[in-house]
Coordinates of C-alpha atoms and ligand atoms in Angstrom, one line a residue:
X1 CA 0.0 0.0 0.0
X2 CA 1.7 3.3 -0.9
X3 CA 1.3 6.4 1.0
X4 CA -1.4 7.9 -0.9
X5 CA -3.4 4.7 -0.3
X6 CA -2.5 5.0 3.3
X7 CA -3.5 8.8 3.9
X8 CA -6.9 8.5 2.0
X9 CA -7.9 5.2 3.8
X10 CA -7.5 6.7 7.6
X11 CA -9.6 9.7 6.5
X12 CA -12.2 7.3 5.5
X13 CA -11.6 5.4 8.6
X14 CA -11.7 8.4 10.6
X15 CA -15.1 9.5 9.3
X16 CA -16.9 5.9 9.8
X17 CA -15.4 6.1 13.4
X18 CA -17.4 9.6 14.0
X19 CA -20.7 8.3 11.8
X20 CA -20.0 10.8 8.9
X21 CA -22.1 11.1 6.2
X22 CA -20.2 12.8 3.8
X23 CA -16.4 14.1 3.4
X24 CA -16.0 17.2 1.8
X25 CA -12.4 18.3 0.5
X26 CA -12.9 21.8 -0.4
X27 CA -10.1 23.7 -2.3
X28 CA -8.5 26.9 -1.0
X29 CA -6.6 29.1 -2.6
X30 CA -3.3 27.7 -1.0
X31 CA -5.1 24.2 1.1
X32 CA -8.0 21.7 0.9
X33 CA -9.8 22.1 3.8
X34 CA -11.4 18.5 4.4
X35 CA -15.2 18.9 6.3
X36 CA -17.2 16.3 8.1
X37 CA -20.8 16.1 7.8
X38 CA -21.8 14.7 11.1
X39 CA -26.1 14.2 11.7
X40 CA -26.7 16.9 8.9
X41 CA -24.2 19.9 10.3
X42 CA -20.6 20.2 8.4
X43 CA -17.5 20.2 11.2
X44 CA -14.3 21.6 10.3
X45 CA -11.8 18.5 9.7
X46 CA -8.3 18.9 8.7
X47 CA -6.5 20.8 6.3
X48 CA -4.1 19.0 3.6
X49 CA -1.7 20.3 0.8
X50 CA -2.9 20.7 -2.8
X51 CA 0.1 18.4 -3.7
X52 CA -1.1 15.6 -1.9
X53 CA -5.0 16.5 -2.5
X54 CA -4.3 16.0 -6.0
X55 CA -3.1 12.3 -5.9
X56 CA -5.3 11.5 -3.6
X57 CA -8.1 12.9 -6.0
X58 CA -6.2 11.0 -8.8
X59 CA -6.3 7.8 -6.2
X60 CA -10.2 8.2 -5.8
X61 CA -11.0 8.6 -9.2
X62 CA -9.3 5.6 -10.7
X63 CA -10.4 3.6 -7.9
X64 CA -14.1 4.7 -8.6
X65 CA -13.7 4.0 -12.6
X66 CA -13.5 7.8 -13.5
X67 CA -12.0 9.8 -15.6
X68 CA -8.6 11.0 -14.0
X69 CA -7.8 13.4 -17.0
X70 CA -10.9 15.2 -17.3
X71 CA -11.2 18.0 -14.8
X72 CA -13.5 20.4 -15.9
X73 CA -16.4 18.4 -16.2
X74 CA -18.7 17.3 -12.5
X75 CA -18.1 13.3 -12.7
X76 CA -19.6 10.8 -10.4
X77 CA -18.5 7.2 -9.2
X78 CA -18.7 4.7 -6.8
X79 CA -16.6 2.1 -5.0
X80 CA -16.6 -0.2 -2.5
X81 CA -14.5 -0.7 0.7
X82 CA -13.8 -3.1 3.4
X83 CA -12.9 -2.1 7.2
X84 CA -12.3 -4.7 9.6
X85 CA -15.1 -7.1 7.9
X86 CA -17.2 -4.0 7.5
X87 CA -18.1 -3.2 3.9
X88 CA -18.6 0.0 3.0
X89 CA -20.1 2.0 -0.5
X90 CA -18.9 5.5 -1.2
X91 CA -20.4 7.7 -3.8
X92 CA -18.0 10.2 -5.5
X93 CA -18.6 13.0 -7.0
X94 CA -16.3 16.0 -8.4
X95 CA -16.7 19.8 -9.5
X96 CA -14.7 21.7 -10.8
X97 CA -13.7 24.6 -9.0
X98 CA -11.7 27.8 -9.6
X99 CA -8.7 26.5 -7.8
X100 CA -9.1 22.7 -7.8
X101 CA -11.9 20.4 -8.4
X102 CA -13.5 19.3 -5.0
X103 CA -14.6 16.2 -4.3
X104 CA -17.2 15.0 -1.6
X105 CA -17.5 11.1 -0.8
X106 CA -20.7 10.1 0.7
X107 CA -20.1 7.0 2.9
X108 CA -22.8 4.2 3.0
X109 CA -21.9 1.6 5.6
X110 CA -24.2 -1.1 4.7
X111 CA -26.4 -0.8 7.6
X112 CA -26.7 -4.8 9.1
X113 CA -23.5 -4.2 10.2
X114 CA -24.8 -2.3 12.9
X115 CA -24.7 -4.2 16.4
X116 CA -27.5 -5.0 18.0
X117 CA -26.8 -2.7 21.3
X118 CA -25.8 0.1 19.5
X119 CA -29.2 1.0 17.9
X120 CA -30.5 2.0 21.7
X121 CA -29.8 5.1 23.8
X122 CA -29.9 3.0 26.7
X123 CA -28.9 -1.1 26.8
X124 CA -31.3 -1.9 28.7
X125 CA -34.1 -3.2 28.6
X126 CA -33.0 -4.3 24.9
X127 CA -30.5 -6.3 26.1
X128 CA -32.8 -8.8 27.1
X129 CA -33.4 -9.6 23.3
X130 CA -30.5 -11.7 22.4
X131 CA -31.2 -14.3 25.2
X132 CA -34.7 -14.6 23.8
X133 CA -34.4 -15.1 20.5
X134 CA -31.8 -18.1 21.5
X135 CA -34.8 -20.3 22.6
X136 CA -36.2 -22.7 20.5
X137 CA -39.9 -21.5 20.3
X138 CA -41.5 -18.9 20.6
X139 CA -43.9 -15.5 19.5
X140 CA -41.9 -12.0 19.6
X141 CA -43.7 -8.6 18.7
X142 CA -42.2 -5.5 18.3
X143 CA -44.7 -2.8 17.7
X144 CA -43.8 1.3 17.0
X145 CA -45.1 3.6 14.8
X146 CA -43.6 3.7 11.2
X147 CA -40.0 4.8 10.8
X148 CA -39.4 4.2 14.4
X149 CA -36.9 1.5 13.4
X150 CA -38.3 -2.0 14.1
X151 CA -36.9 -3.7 10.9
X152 CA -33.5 -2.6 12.1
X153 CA -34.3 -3.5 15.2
X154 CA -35.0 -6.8 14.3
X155 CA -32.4 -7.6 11.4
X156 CA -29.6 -6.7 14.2
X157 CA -31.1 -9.2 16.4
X158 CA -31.5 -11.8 13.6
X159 CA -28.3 -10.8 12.2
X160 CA -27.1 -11.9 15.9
X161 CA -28.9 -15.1 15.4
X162 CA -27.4 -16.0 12.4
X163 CA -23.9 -15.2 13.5
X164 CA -23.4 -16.0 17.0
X165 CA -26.0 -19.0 17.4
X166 CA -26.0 -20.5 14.4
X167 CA -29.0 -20.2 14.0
X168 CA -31.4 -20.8 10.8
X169 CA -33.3 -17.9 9.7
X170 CA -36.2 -17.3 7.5
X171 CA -38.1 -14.0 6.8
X172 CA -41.4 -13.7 5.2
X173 CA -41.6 -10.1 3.9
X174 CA -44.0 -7.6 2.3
X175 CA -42.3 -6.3 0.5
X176 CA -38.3 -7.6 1.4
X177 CA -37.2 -4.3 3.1
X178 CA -33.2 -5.2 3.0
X179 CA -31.7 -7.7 0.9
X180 CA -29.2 -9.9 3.3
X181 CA -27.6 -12.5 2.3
X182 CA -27.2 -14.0 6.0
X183 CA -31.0 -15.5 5.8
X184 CA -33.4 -16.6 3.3
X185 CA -35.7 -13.7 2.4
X186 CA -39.2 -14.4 0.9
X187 CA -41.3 -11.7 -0.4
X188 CA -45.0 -12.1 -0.8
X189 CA -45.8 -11.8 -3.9
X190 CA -49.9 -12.1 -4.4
X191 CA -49.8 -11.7 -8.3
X192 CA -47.7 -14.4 -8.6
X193 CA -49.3 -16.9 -6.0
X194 CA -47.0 -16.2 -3.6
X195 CA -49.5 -15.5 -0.7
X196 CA -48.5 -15.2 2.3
X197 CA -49.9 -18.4 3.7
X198 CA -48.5 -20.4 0.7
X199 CA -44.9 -18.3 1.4
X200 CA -45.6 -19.6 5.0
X201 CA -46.6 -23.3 4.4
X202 CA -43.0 -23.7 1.7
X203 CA -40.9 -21.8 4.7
X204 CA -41.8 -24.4 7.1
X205 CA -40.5 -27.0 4.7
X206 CA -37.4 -25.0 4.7
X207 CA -36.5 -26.2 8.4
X208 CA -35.7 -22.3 9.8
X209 CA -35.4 -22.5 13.5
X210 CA -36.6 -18.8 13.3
X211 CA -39.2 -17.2 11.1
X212 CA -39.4 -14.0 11.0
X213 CA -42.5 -12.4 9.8
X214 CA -42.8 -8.7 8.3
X215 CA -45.9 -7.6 10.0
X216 CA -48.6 -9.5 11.2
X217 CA -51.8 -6.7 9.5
X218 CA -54.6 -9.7 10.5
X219 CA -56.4 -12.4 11.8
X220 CA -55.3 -14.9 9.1
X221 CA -51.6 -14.2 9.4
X222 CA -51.8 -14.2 13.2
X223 CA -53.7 -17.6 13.2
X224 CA -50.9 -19.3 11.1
X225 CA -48.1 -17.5 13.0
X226 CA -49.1 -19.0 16.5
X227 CA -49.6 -22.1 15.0
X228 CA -46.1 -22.3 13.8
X229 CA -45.3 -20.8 17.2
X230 CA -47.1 -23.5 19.2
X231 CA -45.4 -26.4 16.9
X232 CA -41.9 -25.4 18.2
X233 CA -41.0 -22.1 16.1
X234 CA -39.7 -19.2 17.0
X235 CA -41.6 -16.4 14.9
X236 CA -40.7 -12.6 15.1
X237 CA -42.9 -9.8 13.9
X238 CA -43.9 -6.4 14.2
X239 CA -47.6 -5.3 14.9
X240 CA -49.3 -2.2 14.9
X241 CA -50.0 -1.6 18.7
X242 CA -49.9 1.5 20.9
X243 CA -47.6 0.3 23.3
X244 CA -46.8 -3.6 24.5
X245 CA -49.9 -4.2 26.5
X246 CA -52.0 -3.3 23.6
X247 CA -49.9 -5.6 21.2
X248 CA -51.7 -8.6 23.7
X249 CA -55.1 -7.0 23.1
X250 CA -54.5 -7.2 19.6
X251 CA -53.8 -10.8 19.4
X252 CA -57.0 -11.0 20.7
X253 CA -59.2 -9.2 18.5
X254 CA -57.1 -11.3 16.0
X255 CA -59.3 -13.9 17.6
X256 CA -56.1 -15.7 19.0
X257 CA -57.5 -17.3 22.1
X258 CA -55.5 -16.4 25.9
X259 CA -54.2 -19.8 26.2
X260 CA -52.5 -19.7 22.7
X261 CA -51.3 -16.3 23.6
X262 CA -50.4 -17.5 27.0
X263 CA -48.3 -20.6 25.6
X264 CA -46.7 -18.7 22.8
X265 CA -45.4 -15.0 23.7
X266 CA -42.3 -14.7 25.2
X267 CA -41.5 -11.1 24.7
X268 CA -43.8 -7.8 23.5
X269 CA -41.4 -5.0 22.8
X270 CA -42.4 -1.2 21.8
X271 CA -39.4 1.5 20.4
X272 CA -39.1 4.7 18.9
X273 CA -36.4 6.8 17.5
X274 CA -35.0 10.2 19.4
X275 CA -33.0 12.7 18.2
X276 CA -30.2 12.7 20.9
X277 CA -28.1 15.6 22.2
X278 CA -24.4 14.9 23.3
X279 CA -24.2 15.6 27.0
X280 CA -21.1 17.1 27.0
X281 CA -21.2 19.4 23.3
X282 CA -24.9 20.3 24.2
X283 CA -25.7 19.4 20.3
X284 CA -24.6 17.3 17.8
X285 CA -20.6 15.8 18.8
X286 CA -17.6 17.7 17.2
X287 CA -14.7 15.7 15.8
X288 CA -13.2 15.8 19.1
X289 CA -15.8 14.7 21.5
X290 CA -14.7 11.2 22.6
X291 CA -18.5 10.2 23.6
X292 CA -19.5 10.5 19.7
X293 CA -23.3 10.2 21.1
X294 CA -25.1 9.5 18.1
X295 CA -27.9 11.8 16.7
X296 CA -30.7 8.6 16.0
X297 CA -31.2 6.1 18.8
X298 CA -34.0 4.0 19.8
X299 CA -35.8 3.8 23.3
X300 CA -36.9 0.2 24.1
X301 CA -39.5 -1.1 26.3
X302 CA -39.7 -4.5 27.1
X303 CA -42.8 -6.7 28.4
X304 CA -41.0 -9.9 28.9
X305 CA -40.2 -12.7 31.4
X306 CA -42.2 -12.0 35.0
X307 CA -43.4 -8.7 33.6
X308 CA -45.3 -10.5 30.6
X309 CA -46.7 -13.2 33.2
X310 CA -48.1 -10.2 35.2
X311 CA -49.3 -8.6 32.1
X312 CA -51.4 -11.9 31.0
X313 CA -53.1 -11.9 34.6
X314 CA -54.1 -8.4 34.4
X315 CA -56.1 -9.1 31.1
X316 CA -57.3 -13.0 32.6
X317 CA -59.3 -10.8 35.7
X318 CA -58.8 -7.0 35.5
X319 CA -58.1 -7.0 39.1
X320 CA -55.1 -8.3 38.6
X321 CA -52.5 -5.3 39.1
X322 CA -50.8 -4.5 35.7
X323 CA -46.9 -5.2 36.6
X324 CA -44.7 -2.5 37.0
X325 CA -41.6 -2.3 34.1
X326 CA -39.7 0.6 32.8
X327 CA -41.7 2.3 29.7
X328 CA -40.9 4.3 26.7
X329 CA -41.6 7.5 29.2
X330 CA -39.6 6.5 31.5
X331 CA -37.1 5.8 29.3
X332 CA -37.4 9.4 27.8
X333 CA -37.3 10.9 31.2
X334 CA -33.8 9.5 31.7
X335 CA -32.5 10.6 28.6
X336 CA -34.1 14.0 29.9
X337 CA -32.3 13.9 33.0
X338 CA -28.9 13.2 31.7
X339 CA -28.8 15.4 29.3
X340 CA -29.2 13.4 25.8
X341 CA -32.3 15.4 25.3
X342 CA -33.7 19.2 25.9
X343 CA -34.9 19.9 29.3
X344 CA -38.1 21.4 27.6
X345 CA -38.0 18.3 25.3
X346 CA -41.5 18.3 23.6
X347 CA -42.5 14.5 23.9
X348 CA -44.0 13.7 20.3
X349 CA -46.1 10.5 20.4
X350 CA -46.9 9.2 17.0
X351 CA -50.2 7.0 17.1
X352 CA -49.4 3.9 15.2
X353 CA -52.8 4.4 14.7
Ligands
ZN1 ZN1 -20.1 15.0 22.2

């Protein structure tokens, strides 16, 4: 690897390290002044030579299949990386400027590389998640209101599955939302007979030790998912609830009776997405903040284990007390307190609805 190499690969490095979007190397009259795009706001990076900005610029655009000669022209590319395992796409693109051309690479980590406890503000209760999906039947639900990041949610955690248990994975999707090569991904497909209880009947020849199901949207699909559930599989899905008690209501009105409910469910999650503030920069994290707080994090709540058992007794006989377990308000409440949101943070409950 020659120097060049060298220099523009830690840059690259550098930015996945602080979650940039996009590096900018903007030309000066005497410098390239290189810019991070951190959660939407541009932060001052370093400063290089023109010399060496113009091999690395050479360096980028053969790597990316452009033009190296042509400079007066915008030119776009692409090309794709690997960091420790982790593959990354970058976008090029140039302009020409009146001292240099100036480049910006967008960075595209390929987003199942993200771990499972690094999509939540706090670890807990989502920590709880990994040891669940490790049992050999079951019925999981995560509800949330659209965009609040269940599917990533959930391909971490089979992701997870796949790679640290070994174990087999099948999703049922409508339609497939990210292509992954770590499970088998079948998309209903109505027009071509690919219902979803035909999709679901052929996945169960497939011998998957976990389905995971898209979204469960009715009775039908929630009839044939416990069913799979009670014969010994372990089905994930999301659900349109307002919170993880209502998820259990749901089932019902799906005209799933208690005891199926009772002998199936092991865990009824709800999450949404925050905005965070960094504790320490009071706003999104310079290049120099060591915390590097990200700017989108999910707040879990978990009806699981004891909680659930509670939970199911309070719907049996009213009178049963509903248990007590750490909600999404609490959770926002603590990320009020210590700072990762604003003190006169506007709470902003989306009905899923
Ligand atoms: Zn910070």
């Amino acid at each position: 690897m020659n120097e060049i190499e060298k220099r523009s690969l830690k840059i690259i490095e550098e930015a996945l390290d602080r979650q940039v979007s996009d590096i900018h190397f903007q030309p000066k009259e005497n410098y390239i002044q290189l810019q991070f795009r951190i959660a939407g706001e541009l932060h001052p990076y370093i400063q290089i030579k023109e010399q060496l900005y113009t091999k690395m610029l050479s360096h980028f655009k053969f790597q990316a299949n452009m033009d190296i000669g042509e400079k007066r022209r915008p030119q776009n590319g692409a090309l794709t990386l690997s960091f420790h395992g982790k593959k990354v796409s970058i976008r090029l693109s140039t302009m020409p400027t009146p001292f240099n051309e100036s480049l910006v690479l967008r960075l595209l980590p390929q987003e199942n590389n993200f771990s499972f406890k690094d999509l939540f503000l706090f670890p807990n209760p989502a920590n709880r998640m990994p040891a669940l999906i490790q049992e050999q039947a079951g019925f999981m639900i995560l509800t949330g209101p659209t965009g609040s990041g269940k599917t990533t949610t959930i391909y971490a955690l089979l992701h997870q599955a796949v790679s640290k248990y070994n174990r087999r994975v099948l999703t049922i999707e409508d339609p497939v939302e990210k292509i992954s090569d770590s499970f088998t991904q079948l998309e209903v497909n109505e027009r071509a007979g690919i219902t979803f209880s035909e999709g679901f009947k052929a996945s169960l020849r497939h011998d998957p030790d976990i389905i995971m199901i898209g979204e469960i949207r009715d009775g039908e699909t929630a009839k044939i998912a416990i069913k799979a559930a009670l014969s010994g599989h372990l089905i994930i899905t999301t659900m349109h609830a307002k919170n993880t008690i209502g998820a259990l209501y749901r089932l019902l009105e799906f005209g799933i009776s208690f005891s199926d409910i009772q002998q199936t469910v092991t865990a009824v999650a709800t999450q949404n997405l925050i905005n965070t503030i960094c504790p320490n920069c009071k706003g999104s994290c310079g290049p120099q903040c060591s915390s590097q707080t990200k700017r989108r994090l999910a707040v879990f709540e978990l009806l699981s284990d004891q909680n659930l058992i509670e939970a199911l007794a309070h719907i049996y006989n009213p009178k049963n007390p509903l248990p007590t377990y750490p909600t999404l308000r609490d959770e926002i409440n603590k990320a009020i307190q210590l700072g990762y949101l604003p003190k006169d943070y506007n709470e902003r409950w989306n009905d899923a609805s």
